[in-house]
Amino acid sequence: MSVDMVELSVTTPQPVKPAGIPQKNRVFLDFFWDLAKPDQEVRLKALENLIKYLRTNDQADELEYSLKRLVDGLAHTREAARPGFSLALGQVLGAFKHISLQRILDQIKEKHNLQTVKKKLIRNAAFGNLFGVLALHQSGRISETPQVVLGCVELLQRLGPHRQHLKDLPTQTMTDILNEIPEEVFEEVLLSALQTDLASAFRTPEQLQLLLVALRRFPRTLRPKKLKKLLGFSTIINADNIPKLTEVLKMAAQSSKKDCVLPPVVLDLLKLSLKEDSFQLFWDHAIIKGMLLKESLGPTHYLSFRLLGSALPLLSEAQLKEVLSGEVMAYYAEHVASSQKGSRFKLAPEMEAYVLAFLQGCQDADRQLAVMVAFSLLSSNGYLVMPPTWRVVQHLQPEAVLQYVEWLKKMFLQPQLDKLLDLSARKQKGDKDVKEQKENSIFSLRRWVVSRLCSIIDNHQVKKQEDLVMDVARFIFFHAFFGVKKASQDIEETLGKLSIPLDNRIRGPLVSSFFGLLLSLHNMPLDKDPAEGEATPNRRRVLGITVDGTLWIYHMAQYAQLLLSQPKCAQRSTPFTPEQRQAWDSMRESVANLKKSEKKGPTPGSAVFQQLFLLVGLHLFKAPEELVDIMKDLQSCVDVALEKNAKKKKKPAKEEEPEWVDVMVEILLSLLSQPSRHIRLVCKTVFSSICPDVTKTSLTAILDVLDPEKDEEDGALVVSIDDKAQNKNADEEDDDDDDEMQGNKSDESDDDSDEAMEEDEEEEDDEEDEDDDDDEGEIAEGTVDQHFRMELMKVLHGQNALATGEDGSSDEEMDDDAMMALDKGLATLFSEHKKNAEAKRDEKTKIQKEKTLVRDFKIKVLDLVEVFLARQAGSPLVLCLVEPLLTIINRGMSSGSDQQEQDFLRRVADIFRNQLCRSKVYCRTAGDREGELHDLLDKLMTKTLKLSDSTVCLYYFSASLYVVKVLRGAPPAEAKEEQTAGGAAAQDLSFMGNVDLDRVSAIFQGALSHFMGKRKSPLSAQMFTDLFTKFPVLCVKLLDTIVQHITSGVRVHQQGQACMLMLRAMQLREVQKLLSGAPWTELCATVLGQLAASLQRVGTAENKEVKEKLLKALELSQFVVRSVHRLKLAVDLEPLQEVLQSLTSSITFKKSGKLEDTYWAVMKLFGVQKPKVEKTKPDKEADLPQGPKKKKKGFLPETKKRKKRDNPILEPAAAVAEAGQATSSFSPGADKGHVKKKRDKKTKQKRPADGAAASQANPAKKSKTTQSESKTAKKKKKPKQQQQKQKEGGGQM
């Protein structure tokens, strides 16, 4: 048998390739493999390479082979491969024009014949035919051969019964073919073939799409007469076909449900209705009645909304007004209102894209206006649903913007609720409900109109003139603070009549909107300069002025004066008192004086003071009581400031600081308490202009506000905590910040604002109820105060309601009068306790709000500190900021962790670290303050060593380095000149300015000793590394201390840190230059001695800290030894070498690869190479486990196993029988050798290396076999069978 096998292996012939198949190389065949891969990029790359290869080689056999492979791949079982082969076939047919398309079509029909293919491959064959037609279509040559077009269409028609696999892809492919062929080919070849498909156009959306494409592409062939003969009617859209069209539209809506797109057949129907002049019929009956009214909210509604958006560019102005005021828009408004709640499907972004595309492509202002007005009228339950800020307005034509603004103003003056598109308005309600709903709707409409007007002005992309901007600002200002008393031609706003008077609720939003608009005007850029024409891109844009150079806010002040000067026409809603009117007039006078001084000559800060005067003056209309006194102080300060500036010009020798700056800073702090972002920006600008004149008193006033210790003292003075004013300020600040900074973007859900307010009120009530419940729960749990307990005991004792053991009294002995008196007393007591609990809760809420306001005020005051550091970083006053800012950081780390507190602390830390300590500009004239700065340094370092938080310690240490930098000052000019001329070698490295080296070195030496000698020190090695880098002279002074702690560190960790610091210090080039020569040699010798002593103490390096210390010591040793060798220093290296050689006996390099590499890198410097370790293959038998360590599945644990019993002593005959029993389980006719191999294989798999261990491995199995052996021994067997089995057993042994 083995001989036969050898003969077969020798005589096996190689497979002979049939003739006719060319020998292909691997590169060529890989193209087809890549075409079948799922990655699209790989397929496209393979297609490109295949065409390039075929063009380059130009081999006919390879081209034929490629066509065959591509045709075969059209029916590939892998879905991702079919499009790849189809695209490749189309591109090959397009690249090689000589290939006959008819031949390829015949190959496709023959290869993927649906009649002869197996049943399980019908689906693949159907896809093969479809993708084959797609390949012919993609070749771009199909229109050249009409017969191929006819063959493709007939093949697609035969695929119709396989709709369960292909769905509507064959019909869509026929539609694509119709879009490519000329009308002559359609009339001569395809018309007769497509009659059946065209006649059944109303069955599916795809078949209707085929008919619509044929009508659009071949109008001459499919004339009305031909259409009537073919379909039975000359027009597609008529009253008889509306039900059929509606069903087709519903099918299209369901098919596009997941894609969220408008099916092309729907838009083609709309275009056809416009062409056939049947748009009204189609829209009213097919869309509104068929898709909206008869269907619930779902795909049919969404299809109608998308069709509305797509139809905007196609409709005339009259059709737009008709459609946009109908049922579709009303249902869309309901959808927008309902989709705002929860995570529901929102169609609003799609509609916004439709409107945006329409406005971009439409140049007709009337049509644009019709669309904007219609969408502005969408409402639900009386509230407008569109957001006030809508970015599509930036594409309106200037004329359309003007007309739209006029319409908005008219809607504000004369609200027309009957024109709102609101489905809920059709529901019947009571008279009371209707009246209340009408008032709320008018309020919501007017507030929305004002927000929309502000958003138009705030959007700088909107094309608008300055007259329009001023008109909107005047309109909002007038209705916020004035009312019409008599019409006047001089005041345009008095000509508009209010059909419904303004209520008090609308005044607040109007005031907030006006000051938000004022901020927008303050930031409005001037795109064109009248003197220079177009603004250059690199030139800084001018903000807040008109073309003539006048401030926008000045124009508003002039308009306010016009209204105040004509009280017969315009009446102030809250008239000024004589004192307030005098403040207004004095403000105008001060602004006029500043303008006059500007004409005489440039006055520093004049424009800024004008802006501040005007802003405070306009805020007099909002809060006159708070700003009258501020206005008076401001006027006196500005007058004194201008006088002082004039005196400085005349008498420059006088250096006395003006006191007006202190008052001005107090005024700015008072203004910052106002909830206005505009005031905040102007205050920053004003403070920036007066920064050069700021005194220490002024800076102290700012720092006192930020001081945490003075919160309780000055908090009430800075911020008023009146409940009414507090709520008002909070609301105004929210409106001001949101509306001004984000252009009213926060009003996106303005339609539900009142509902949201009601919900908030309900939530507040619920919270109060919960608080009451909590109070009651506290009473029930017994967690009441001792005073209440005593009062309760008094009431009970007074009525003898407490039972005692002596008298044996009980509640049953009390009469009715006593019980009533007891109930009354208890009711009074608990009522008072509840009032006290509510008062405590209100006080707690009040304190929390107060803290929030104070913290917000402090965040604003930080603006002034930031401005001062930016403008006066070189002033000696900056040193006054160091300790207060550190105090704030230290207190903030241990205080509350709410978000506002974290933001405040984060900003303080950023200002301190980046704008103070890391600033390139610092005070360099501190020569007369040496003692004060040294004391400050000593104080800071003392505080640093007492801290427990390392994060705060880092800020204190940075402040100490900043003080040293100020003391050092700038290097002398001579040194700079030498540096530039001769390079860095001539730089005076030892320059330290006014630094007392001995005192400063002692300070940092104490800090270093604290770091090395304390187990829990807030200092870190990185702090000293920064010190060494910035001040190498101080680094040299500290080297002795570092060297000492290499061996005397309190812990192993500190000793390692000392090695690391020593390495960083010695690596600095400045330190090497300062210690060049004998000092460097002495330092290296000292360091090597300390390293040798430190390494001798290293025991077994099993601890992580010991390993880290050893690694850092080795790194330092490597650097020092290299330095000794490189500079050829006279330093003895033998002690270190001996210690290093002895380390191998106490250290085992296991997995610490870096430690081992560093050690041998040091030893290499001594000429000792790392020994090579020969790699030996591990002994598999020795590595085998002695026993199964893991518990095998299905085996009992040791505690559950039955104990092993002693085997009985068997007689020799029984032993022979037992041996024969081992083979009795096999069939008598089985092959002996086969059985033996099988048994050996099983035992070989389960037997461990050690036989003894193997016998103990599976005691369960052993006990099982023992039991089976005992059973077999007890059985009686025939003598012949026993003898036969004994022979078999003996033969196997």
PDB file of C-alpha atoms in Angstrom, residues 907-1003:
ATOM      1  CA  ARG A 907     -10.381  83.897  35.196  1.00  0.00           C
ATOM      2  CA  VAL A 908      -8.448  85.290  38.173  1.00  0.00           C
ATOM      3  CA  ALA A 909      -5.876  82.530  37.797  1.00  0.00           C
ATOM      4  CA  ASP A 910      -5.586  83.197  34.072  1.00  0.00           C
ATOM      5  CA  ILE A 911      -5.029  86.915  34.640  1.00  0.00           C
ATOM      6  CA  PHE A 912      -2.435  86.264  37.326  1.00  0.00           C
ATOM      7  CA  ARG A 913      -0.490  83.613  35.425  1.00  0.00           C
ATOM      8  CA  ASN A 914      -0.612  84.856  31.828  1.00  0.00           C
ATOM      9  CA  GLN A 915      -0.992  88.619  32.068  1.00  0.00           C
ATOM     10  CA  LEU A 916       1.025  89.307  35.202  1.00  0.00           C
ATOM     11  CA  CYS A 917       3.697  86.685  35.786  1.00  0.00           C
ATOM     12  CA  ARG A 918       4.367  85.759  32.144  1.00  0.00           C
ATOM     13  CA  SER A 919       4.081  89.227  30.694  1.00  0.00           C
ATOM     14  CA  LYS A 920       7.090  90.384  28.698  1.00  0.00           C
ATOM     15  CA  VAL A 921       6.499  93.927  29.927  1.00  0.00           C
ATOM     16  CA  TYR A 922       7.114  94.432  33.634  1.00  0.00           C
ATOM     17  CA  CYS A 923       8.205  97.144  36.052  1.00  0.00           C
ATOM     18  CA  ARG A 924      11.883  97.965  35.493  1.00  0.00           C
ATOM     19  CA  THR A 925      12.104 101.060  37.689  1.00  0.00           C
ATOM     20  CA  ALA A 926      11.965  99.467  41.141  1.00  0.00           C
ATOM     21  CA  GLY A 927      15.352 100.738  42.295  1.00  0.00           C
ATOM     22  CA  ASP A 928      13.875 102.830  45.102  1.00  0.00           C
ATOM     23  CA  ARG A 929      11.767  99.946  46.424  1.00  0.00           C
ATOM     24  CA  GLU A 930      14.416  97.284  46.950  1.00  0.00           C
ATOM     25  CA  GLY A 931      13.724  96.724  50.616  1.00  0.00           C
ATOM     26  CA  GLU A 932       9.958  96.560  50.088  1.00  0.00           C
ATOM     27  CA  LEU A 933      10.313  94.035  47.285  1.00  0.00           C
ATOM     28  CA  HIS A 934      12.712  91.870  49.283  1.00  0.00           C
ATOM     29  CA  ASP A 935      10.279  91.888  52.187  1.00  0.00           C
ATOM     30  CA  LEU A 936       7.482  90.950  49.792  1.00  0.00           C
ATOM     31  CA  LEU A 937       9.566  88.054  48.461  1.00  0.00           C
ATOM     32  CA  ASP A 938      10.277  86.827  51.973  1.00  0.00           C
ATOM     33  CA  LYS A 939       6.597  87.112  52.858  1.00  0.00           C
ATOM     34  CA  LEU A 940       5.474  85.215  49.771  1.00  0.00           C
ATOM     35  CA  MET A 941       7.948  82.383  50.313  1.00  0.00           C
ATOM     36  CA  THR A 942       7.008  82.104  53.986  1.00  0.00           C
ATOM     37  CA  LYS A 943       3.353  81.823  52.999  1.00  0.00           C
ATOM     38  CA  THR A 944       4.262  79.302  50.322  1.00  0.00           C
ATOM     39  CA  LEU A 945       5.877  76.932  52.815  1.00  0.00           C
ATOM     40  CA  LYS A 946       2.794  77.039  55.037  1.00  0.00           C
ATOM     41  CA  LEU A 947       0.358  76.025  52.300  1.00  0.00           C
ATOM     42  CA  SER A 948      -1.074  72.568  51.978  1.00  0.00           C
ATOM     43  CA  ASP A 949      -2.400  72.735  48.417  1.00  0.00           C
ATOM     44  CA  SER A 950       0.316  72.315  45.799  1.00  0.00           C
ATOM     45  CA  THR A 951      -1.827  74.056  43.163  1.00  0.00           C
ATOM     46  CA  VAL A 952      -2.016  77.257  45.202  1.00  0.00           C
ATOM     47  CA  CYS A 953       1.646  76.860  46.072  1.00  0.00           C
ATOM     48  CA  LEU A 954       2.500  76.988  42.376  1.00  0.00           C
ATOM     49  CA  TYR A 955       0.889  80.433  42.054  1.00  0.00           C
ATOM     50  CA  TYR A 956       2.754  81.729  45.108  1.00  0.00           C
ATOM     51  CA  PHE A 957       6.046  80.412  43.795  1.00  0.00           C
ATOM     52  CA  SER A 958       5.361  82.030  40.389  1.00  0.00           C
ATOM     53  CA  ALA A 959       4.725  85.302  42.197  1.00  0.00           C
ATOM     54  CA  SER A 960       8.090  84.960  43.969  1.00  0.00           C
ATOM     55  CA  LEU A 961       9.846  84.485  40.632  1.00  0.00           C
ATOM     56  CA  TYR A 962       8.022  87.535  39.287  1.00  0.00           C
ATOM     57  CA  VAL A 963       9.273  89.628  42.209  1.00  0.00           C
ATOM     58  CA  VAL A 964      12.840  88.442  41.568  1.00  0.00           C
ATOM     59  CA  LYS A 965      12.428  89.364  37.895  1.00  0.00           C
ATOM     60  CA  VAL A 966      11.302  92.874  38.866  1.00  0.00           C
ATOM     61  CA  LEU A 967      14.247  93.221  41.250  1.00  0.00           C
ATOM     62  CA  ARG A 968      16.708  92.153  38.592  1.00  0.00           C
ATOM     63  CA  GLY A 969      15.294  94.532  35.998  1.00  0.00           C
ATOM     64  CA  ALA A 970      16.606  94.848  32.458  1.00  0.00           C
ATOM     65  CA  PRO A 971      20.286  94.165  31.671  1.00  0.00           C
ATOM     66  CA  PRO A 972      22.432  97.239  31.019  1.00  0.00           C
ATOM     67  CA  ALA A 973      22.564  98.696  27.541  1.00  0.00           C
ATOM     68  CA  GLU A 974      26.296  97.964  27.228  1.00  0.00           C
ATOM     69  CA  ALA A 975      25.687  94.284  27.745  1.00  0.00           C
ATOM     70  CA  LYS A 976      23.001  94.301  25.084  1.00  0.00           C
ATOM     71  CA  GLU A 977      25.311  95.982  22.591  1.00  0.00           C
ATOM     72  CA  GLU A 978      28.080  93.476  23.311  1.00  0.00           C
ATOM     73  CA  GLN A 979      25.623  90.651  22.959  1.00  0.00           C
ATOM     74  CA  THR A 980      24.481  91.805  19.581  1.00  0.00           C
ATOM     75  CA  ALA A 981      28.018  92.502  18.405  1.00  0.00           C
ATOM     76  CA  GLY A 982      30.013  89.628  19.833  1.00  0.00           C
ATOM     77  CA  GLY A 983      27.276  87.044  20.377  1.00  0.00           C
ATOM     78  CA  ALA A 984      26.094  85.256  23.445  1.00  0.00           C
ATOM     79  CA  ALA A 985      29.626  84.665  24.740  1.00  0.00           C
ATOM     80  CA  ALA A 986      29.963  88.242  25.880  1.00  0.00           C
ATOM     81  CA  GLN A 987      26.653  88.326  27.696  1.00  0.00           C
ATOM     82  CA  ASP A 988      26.894  89.313  31.359  1.00  0.00           C
ATOM     83  CA  LEU A 989      25.367  86.209  32.929  1.00  0.00           C
ATOM     84  CA  SER A 990      26.036  87.351  36.442  1.00  0.00           C
ATOM     85  CA  PHE A 991      23.866  90.469  36.130  1.00  0.00           C
ATOM     86  CA  MET A 992      21.145  90.473  38.806  1.00  0.00           C
ATOM     87  CA  GLY A 993      20.321  94.160  39.066  1.00  0.00           C
ATOM     88  CA  ASN A 994      19.017  95.181  42.490  1.00  0.00           C
ATOM     89  CA  VAL A 995      18.746  91.625  43.816  1.00  0.00           C
ATOM     90  CA  ASP A 996      20.409  91.032  47.180  1.00  0.00           C
ATOM     91  CA  LEU A 997      21.957  87.704  46.243  1.00  0.00           C
ATOM     92  CA  ASP A 998      22.735  86.611  49.774  1.00  0.00           C
ATOM     93  CA  ARG A 999      19.261  87.321  51.089  1.00  0.00           C
ATOM     94  CA  VAL A1000      17.398  85.912  48.075  1.00  0.00           C
ATOM     95  CA  SER A1001      19.634  82.846  47.958  1.00  0.00           C
ATOM     96  CA  ALA A1002      18.931  82.226  51.634  1.00  0.00           C
ATOM     97  CA  ILE A1003      15.193  82.473  50.983  1.00  0.00           C
TER      98      ILE A1003
END
